[in-house]
Coordinates of C-alpha atoms in Angstrom, one line a residue:
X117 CA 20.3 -89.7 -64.5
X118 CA 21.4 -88.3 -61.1
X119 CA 25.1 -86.1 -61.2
X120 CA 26.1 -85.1 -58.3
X121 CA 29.9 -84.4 -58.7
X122 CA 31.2 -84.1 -62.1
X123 CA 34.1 -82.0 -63.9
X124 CA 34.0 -79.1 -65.8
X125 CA 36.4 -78.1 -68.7
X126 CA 36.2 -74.5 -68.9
X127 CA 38.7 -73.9 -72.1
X128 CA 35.7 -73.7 -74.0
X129 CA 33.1 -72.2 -71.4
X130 CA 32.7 -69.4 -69.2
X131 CA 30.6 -71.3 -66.5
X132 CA 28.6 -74.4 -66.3
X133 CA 25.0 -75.0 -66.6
X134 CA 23.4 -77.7 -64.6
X135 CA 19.5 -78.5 -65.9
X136 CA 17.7 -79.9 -62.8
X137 CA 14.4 -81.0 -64.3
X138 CA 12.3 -81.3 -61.1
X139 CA 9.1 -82.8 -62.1
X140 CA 6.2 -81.9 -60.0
X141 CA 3.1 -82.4 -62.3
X142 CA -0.3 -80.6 -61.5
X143 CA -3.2 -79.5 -64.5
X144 CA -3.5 -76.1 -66.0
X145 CA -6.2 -75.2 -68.4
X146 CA -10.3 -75.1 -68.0
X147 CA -11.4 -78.2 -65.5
X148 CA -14.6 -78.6 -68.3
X149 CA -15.7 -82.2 -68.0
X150 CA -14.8 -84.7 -70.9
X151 CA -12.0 -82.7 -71.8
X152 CA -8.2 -83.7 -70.9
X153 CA -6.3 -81.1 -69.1
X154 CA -2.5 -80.6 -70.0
X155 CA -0.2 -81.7 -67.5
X156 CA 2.5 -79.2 -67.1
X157 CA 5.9 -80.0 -64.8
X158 CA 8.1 -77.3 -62.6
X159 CA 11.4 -76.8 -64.7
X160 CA 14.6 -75.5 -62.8
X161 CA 17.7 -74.0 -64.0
X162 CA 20.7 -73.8 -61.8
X163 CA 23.9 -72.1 -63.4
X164 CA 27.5 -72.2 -61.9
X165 CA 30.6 -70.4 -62.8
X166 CA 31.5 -66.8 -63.3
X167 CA 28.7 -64.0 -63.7
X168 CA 25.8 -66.8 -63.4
X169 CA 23.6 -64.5 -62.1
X170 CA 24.6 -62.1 -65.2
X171 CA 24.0 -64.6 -67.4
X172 CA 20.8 -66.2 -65.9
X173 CA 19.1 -62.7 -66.2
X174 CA 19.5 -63.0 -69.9
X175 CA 18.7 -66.4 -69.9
X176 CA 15.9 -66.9 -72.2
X177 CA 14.3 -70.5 -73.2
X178 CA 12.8 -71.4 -76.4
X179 CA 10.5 -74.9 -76.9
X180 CA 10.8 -77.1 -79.9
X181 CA 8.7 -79.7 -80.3
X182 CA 9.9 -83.4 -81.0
X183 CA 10.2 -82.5 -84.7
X184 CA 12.2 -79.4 -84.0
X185 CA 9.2 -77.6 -84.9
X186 CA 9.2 -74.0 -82.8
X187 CA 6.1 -74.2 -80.2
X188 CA 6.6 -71.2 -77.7
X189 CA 9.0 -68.9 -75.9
X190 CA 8.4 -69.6 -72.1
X191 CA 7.4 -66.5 -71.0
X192 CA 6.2 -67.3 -66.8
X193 CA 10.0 -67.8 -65.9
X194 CA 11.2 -66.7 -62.2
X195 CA 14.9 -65.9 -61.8
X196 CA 16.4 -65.6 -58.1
X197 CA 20.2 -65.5 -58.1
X198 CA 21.4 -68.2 -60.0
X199 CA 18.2 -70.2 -60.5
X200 CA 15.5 -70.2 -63.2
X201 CA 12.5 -71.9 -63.3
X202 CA 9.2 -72.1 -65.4
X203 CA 6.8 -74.8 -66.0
X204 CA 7.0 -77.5 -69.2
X205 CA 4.4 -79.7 -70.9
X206 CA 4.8 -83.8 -69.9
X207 CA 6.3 -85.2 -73.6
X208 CA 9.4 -84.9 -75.4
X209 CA 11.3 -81.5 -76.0
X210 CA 14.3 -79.8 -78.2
X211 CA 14.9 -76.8 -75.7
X212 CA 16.8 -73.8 -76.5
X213 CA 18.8 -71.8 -74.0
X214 CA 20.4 -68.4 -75.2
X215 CA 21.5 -66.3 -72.9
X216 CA 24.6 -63.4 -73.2
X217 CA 26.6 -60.9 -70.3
X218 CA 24.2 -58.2 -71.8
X219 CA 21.0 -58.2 -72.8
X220 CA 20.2 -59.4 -76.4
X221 CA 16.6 -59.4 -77.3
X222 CA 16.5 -56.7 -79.7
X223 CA 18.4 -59.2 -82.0
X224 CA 17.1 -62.2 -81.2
X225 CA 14.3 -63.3 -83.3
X226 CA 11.2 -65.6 -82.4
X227 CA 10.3 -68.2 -85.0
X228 CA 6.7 -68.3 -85.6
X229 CA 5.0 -71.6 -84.6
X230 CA 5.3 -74.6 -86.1
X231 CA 8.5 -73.2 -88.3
X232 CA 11.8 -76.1 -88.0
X233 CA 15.2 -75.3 -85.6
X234 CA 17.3 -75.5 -88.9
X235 CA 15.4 -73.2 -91.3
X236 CA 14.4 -70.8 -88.5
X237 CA 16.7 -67.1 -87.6
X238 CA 17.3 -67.2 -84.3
X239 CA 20.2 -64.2 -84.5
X240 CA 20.9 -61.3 -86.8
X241 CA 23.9 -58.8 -86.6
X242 CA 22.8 -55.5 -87.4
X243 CA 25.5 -52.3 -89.3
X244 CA 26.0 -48.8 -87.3
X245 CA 26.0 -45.9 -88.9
X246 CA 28.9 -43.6 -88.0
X247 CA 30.7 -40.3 -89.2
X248 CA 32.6 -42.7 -91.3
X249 CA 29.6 -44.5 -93.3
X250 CA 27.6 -47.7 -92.5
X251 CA 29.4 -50.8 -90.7
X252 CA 28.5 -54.3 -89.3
X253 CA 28.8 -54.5 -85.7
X254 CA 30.3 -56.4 -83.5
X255 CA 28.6 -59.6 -82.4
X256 CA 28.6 -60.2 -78.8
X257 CA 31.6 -61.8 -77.6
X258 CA 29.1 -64.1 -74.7
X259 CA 26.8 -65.3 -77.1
X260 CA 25.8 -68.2 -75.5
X261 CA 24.0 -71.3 -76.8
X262 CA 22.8 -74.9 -76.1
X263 CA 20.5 -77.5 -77.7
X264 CA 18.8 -80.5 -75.5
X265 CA 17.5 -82.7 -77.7
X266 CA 15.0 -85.7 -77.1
X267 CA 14.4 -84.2 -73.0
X268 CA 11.5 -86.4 -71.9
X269 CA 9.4 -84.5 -69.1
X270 CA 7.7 -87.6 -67.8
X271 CA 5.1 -87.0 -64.9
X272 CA 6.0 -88.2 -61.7
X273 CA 9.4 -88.5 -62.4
X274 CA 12.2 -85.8 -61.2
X275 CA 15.3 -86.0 -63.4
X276 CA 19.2 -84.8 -63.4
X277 CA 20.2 -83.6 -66.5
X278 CA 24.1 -81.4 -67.3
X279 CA 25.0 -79.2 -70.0
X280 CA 26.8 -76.7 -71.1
X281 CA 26.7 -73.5 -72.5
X282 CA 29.5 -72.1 -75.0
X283 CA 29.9 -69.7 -77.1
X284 CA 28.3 -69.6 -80.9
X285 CA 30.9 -66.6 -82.0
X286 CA 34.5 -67.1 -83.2
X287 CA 37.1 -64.0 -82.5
X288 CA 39.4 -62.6 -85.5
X289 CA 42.4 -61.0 -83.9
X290 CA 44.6 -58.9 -86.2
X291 CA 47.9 -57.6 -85.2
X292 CA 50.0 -55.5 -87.6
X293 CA 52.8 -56.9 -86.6
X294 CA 55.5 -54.6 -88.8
X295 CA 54.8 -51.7 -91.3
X296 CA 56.4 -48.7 -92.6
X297 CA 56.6 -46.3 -95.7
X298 CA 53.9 -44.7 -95.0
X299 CA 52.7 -41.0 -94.0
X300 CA 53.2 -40.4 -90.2
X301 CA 50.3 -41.2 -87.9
X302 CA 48.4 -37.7 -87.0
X303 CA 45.4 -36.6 -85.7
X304 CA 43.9 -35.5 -89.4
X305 CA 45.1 -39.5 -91.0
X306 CA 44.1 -41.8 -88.0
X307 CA 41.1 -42.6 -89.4
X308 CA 42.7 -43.7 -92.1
X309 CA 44.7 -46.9 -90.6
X310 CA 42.3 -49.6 -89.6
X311 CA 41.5 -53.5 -90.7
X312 CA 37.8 -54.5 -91.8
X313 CA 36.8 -58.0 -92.3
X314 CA 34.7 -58.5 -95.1
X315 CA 32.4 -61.3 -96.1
X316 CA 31.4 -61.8 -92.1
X317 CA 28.2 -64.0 -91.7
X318 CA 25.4 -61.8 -89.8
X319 CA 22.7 -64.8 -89.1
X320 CA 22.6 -67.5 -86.5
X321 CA 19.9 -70.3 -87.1
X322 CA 17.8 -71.8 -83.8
X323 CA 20.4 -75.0 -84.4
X324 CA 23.3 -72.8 -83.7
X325 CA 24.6 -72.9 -87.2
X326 CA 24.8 -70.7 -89.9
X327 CA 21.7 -69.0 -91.3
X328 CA 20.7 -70.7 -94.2
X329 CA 23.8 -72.7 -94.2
X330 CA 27.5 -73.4 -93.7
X331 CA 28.4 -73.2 -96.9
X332 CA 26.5 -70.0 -98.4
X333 CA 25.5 -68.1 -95.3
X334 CA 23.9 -64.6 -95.5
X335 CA 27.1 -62.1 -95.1
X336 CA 26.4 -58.3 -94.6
X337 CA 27.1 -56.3 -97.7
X338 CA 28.7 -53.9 -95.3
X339 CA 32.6 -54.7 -93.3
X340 CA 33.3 -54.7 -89.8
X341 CA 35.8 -51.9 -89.2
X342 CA 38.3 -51.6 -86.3
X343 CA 40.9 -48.6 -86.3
X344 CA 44.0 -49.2 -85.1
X345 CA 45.9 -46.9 -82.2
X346 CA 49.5 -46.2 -81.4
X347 CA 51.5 -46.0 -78.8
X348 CA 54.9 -43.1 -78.4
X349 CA 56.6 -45.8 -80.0
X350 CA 54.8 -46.1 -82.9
X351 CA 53.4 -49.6 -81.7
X352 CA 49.9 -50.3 -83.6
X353 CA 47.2 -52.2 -81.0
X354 CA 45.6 -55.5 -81.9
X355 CA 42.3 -55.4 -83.2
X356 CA 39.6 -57.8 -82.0
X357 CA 36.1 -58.5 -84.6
X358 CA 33.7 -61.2 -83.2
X359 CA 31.8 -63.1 -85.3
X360 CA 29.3 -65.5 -85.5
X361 CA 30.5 -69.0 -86.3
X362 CA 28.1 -72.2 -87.5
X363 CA 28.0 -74.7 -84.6
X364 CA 27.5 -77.9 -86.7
X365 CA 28.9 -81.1 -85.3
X366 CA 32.7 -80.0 -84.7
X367 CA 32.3 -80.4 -81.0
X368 CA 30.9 -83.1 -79.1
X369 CA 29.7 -83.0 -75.5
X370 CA 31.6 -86.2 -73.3
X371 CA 31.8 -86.6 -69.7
X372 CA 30.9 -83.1 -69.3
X373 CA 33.4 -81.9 -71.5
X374 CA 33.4 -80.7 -74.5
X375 CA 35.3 -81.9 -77.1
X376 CA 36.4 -82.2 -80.6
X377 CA 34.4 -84.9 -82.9
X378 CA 36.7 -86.7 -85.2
X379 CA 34.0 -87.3 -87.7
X380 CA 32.6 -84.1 -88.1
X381 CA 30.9 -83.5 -91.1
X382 CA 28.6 -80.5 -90.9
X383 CA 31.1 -77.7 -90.7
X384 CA 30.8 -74.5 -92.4
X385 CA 33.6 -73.5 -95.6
X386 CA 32.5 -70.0 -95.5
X387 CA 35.8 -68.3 -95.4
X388 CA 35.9 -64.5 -94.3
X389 CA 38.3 -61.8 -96.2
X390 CA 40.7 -59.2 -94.7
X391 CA 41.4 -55.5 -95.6
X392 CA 43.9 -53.3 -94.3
X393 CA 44.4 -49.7 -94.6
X394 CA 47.5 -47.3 -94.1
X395 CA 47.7 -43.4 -95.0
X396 CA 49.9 -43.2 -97.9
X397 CA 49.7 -40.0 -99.8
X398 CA 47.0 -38.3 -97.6
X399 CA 44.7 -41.2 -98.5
X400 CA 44.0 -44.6 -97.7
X401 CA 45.7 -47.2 -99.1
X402 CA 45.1 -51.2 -99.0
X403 CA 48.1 -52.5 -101.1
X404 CA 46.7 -55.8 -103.0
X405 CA 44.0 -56.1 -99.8
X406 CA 41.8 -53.6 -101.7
X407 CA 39.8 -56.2 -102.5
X408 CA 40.4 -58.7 -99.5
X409 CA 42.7 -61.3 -98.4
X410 CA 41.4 -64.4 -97.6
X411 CA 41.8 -65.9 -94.3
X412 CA 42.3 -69.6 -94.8
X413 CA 40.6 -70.9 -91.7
X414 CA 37.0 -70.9 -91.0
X415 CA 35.9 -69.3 -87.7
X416 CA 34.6 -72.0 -85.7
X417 CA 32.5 -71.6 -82.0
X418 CA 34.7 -70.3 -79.3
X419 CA 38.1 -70.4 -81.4
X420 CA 40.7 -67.4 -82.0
X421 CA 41.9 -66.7 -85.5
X422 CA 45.2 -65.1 -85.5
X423 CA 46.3 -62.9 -88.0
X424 CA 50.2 -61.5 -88.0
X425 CA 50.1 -58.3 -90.4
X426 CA 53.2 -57.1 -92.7
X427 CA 52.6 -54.4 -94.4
X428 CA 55.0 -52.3 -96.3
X429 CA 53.9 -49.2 -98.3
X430 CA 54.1 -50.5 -102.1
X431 CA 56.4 -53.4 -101.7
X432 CA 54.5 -55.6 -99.3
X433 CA 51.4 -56.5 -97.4
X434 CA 51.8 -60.5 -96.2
X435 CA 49.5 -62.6 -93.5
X436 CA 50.0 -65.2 -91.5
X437 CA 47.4 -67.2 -89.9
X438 CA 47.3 -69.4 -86.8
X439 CA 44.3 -70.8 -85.0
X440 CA 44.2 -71.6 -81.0
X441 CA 41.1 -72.0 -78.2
X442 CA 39.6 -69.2 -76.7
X443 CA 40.9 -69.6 -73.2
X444 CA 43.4 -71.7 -71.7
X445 CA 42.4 -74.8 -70.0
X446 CA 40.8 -74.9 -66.4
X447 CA 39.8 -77.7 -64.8
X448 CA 37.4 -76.9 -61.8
X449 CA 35.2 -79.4 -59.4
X450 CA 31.4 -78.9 -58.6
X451 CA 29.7 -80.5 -56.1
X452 CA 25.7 -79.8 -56.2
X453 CA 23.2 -81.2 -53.7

């Protein structure tokens, strides 16, 4: 399959990811007589679109064999510019690309051999300890991931294939929107006004979903704290947690788009919770978030959850929730040789 010219909707991406698989077979191995060398093919990686060479450096690619079954992390891979390449086995592959704007290894974790994609960690979230106690970081907001299923490295033959690369976090942005009755913001209390999610997933699987599962994933036991700030006007900031969200079938790759899938069915119902704090009294106080609101939507890949806060001292703490893409719709033209 040969593209040449194709568009690109970036609402969901922050570049495009063009696989050229170039296929120039030659034998690797021992040349011993009666035995069958492997035959191994060039494999080139050419990424367009902002930061490419950023994210190309943290490009790393992970074999699965036709089963899903983990085989190796390809460890001989050159990177000039915007271009990867490496070297692939003729038969059929799942390959995993990861890949961030920093660099992630320390997180990621390698499946050993012959474990499945679905029952396999491929990410964990780890807690910081600060002068405040023990919290669950932030997950990189350019966590980047693709599956290519069923890619046939066939000797002899060069192929053309397009994907696309999007993000396997979700953002929760929390605004406190209005609030009052409490004790005035100082230097000693500011610690004391801050939102923490609670519930937050930590563990991406090497299918891009939830580790184990949508449904009961493993959440840290600790929250993910943001303090708020304020301005001379006594204007609070918005607060911005990224989390990681379970890929599942929700989106659907068409045309070189991505796009919602209508009959999704493996979607995650793990909902996260939200607690807010004030200084009231010379302590904190979390109204009835003490032991957290629910937010009623469930992060999905690249999508913003919006929570509006109202929080009045004794009388009131209300949310309101609203859901929207990441970014707003681009549409941009490629050409590639």
């Amino acid at each position: 399959m040969n593209i040449n010219t194709f568009k690109t909707n970036m609402r969901y991406f922050y570049g495009i990811v063009l696989l050229l698989f170039a296929i120039l077979p030659y034998s690797c191995g021992d040349s011993n007589e009666g035995i069958e060398n492997p035959v191994e093919s060039a494999f080139a990686l050419q990424m367009r679109g902002t930061d490419a060479e950023t994210f190309l450096q943290n490009t790393s690619i992970y074999m699965f064999d036709n089963a899903s079954n983990f085989v190796e992390k390809k460890l001989n891979v050159q990177k000039s510019g915007t271009k990867l390449t490496t070297s692939v086995k003729v038969g059929t592959w799942n390959i995993a690309l990861l890949t961030c704007d920093t660099d992630i290894l320390q997180n990621t974790i390698i499946p050993a051999y012959g474990l499945p994609m679905a029952s396999s960690p491929m990410w964990e979230t780890k807690t910081t300890v600060t002068s405040e106690g023990e919290f669950l970081s932030q997950t990189p907001d350019e966590l980047r991931y693709v599956m290519l299923p069923d890619v046939e490295i066939e000797k002899d033959v060069t192929k053309k294939v397009s994907t696309l690369l999007y993000r396997n976090v979700a953002k929760i942005r929390v605004v406190l929107k209005e609030y009052g009755n409490f004790d005035t913001i100082t230097e000693s209390n500011r610690s004391m006004a801050y939102a923490e999610l609670l519930d937050v997933p930590t563990t991406l699987a090497w299918n891009g979903n939830l580790y184990p599962n949508g449904a009961n994933p493993d959440v840290s036991t600790k929250p993910m704290r943001e303090r708020f700030t304020f301005d001379a006007n006594g204007k609070s900031d918005t607060l911005n947690f990224i989390v990681p969200a379970h890929r599942g079938d929700a989106f659907t790759i068409q045309d070189g788009e991505l796009k919602p899938n209508p009959s999704s069915t493996n979607l995650s119902t793990h909902k996260l919770k939200l607690r807010v704090s004030m200084p009231l009294g010379g302590a904190e106080y979390y109204g009835r978030s003490a032991g957290g609101l629910e937010i009623e939507h469930v992060p999905q890949p690249n999508k913003i959850i919006l929570v509006n806060v109202t929080f009045y001292g004794k009388t009131t703490l209300d949310i309101k929730i609203d859901v929207k893409p990441w970014e707003d719709w681009i549409t941009q033209d490629e050409t590639f040789p």
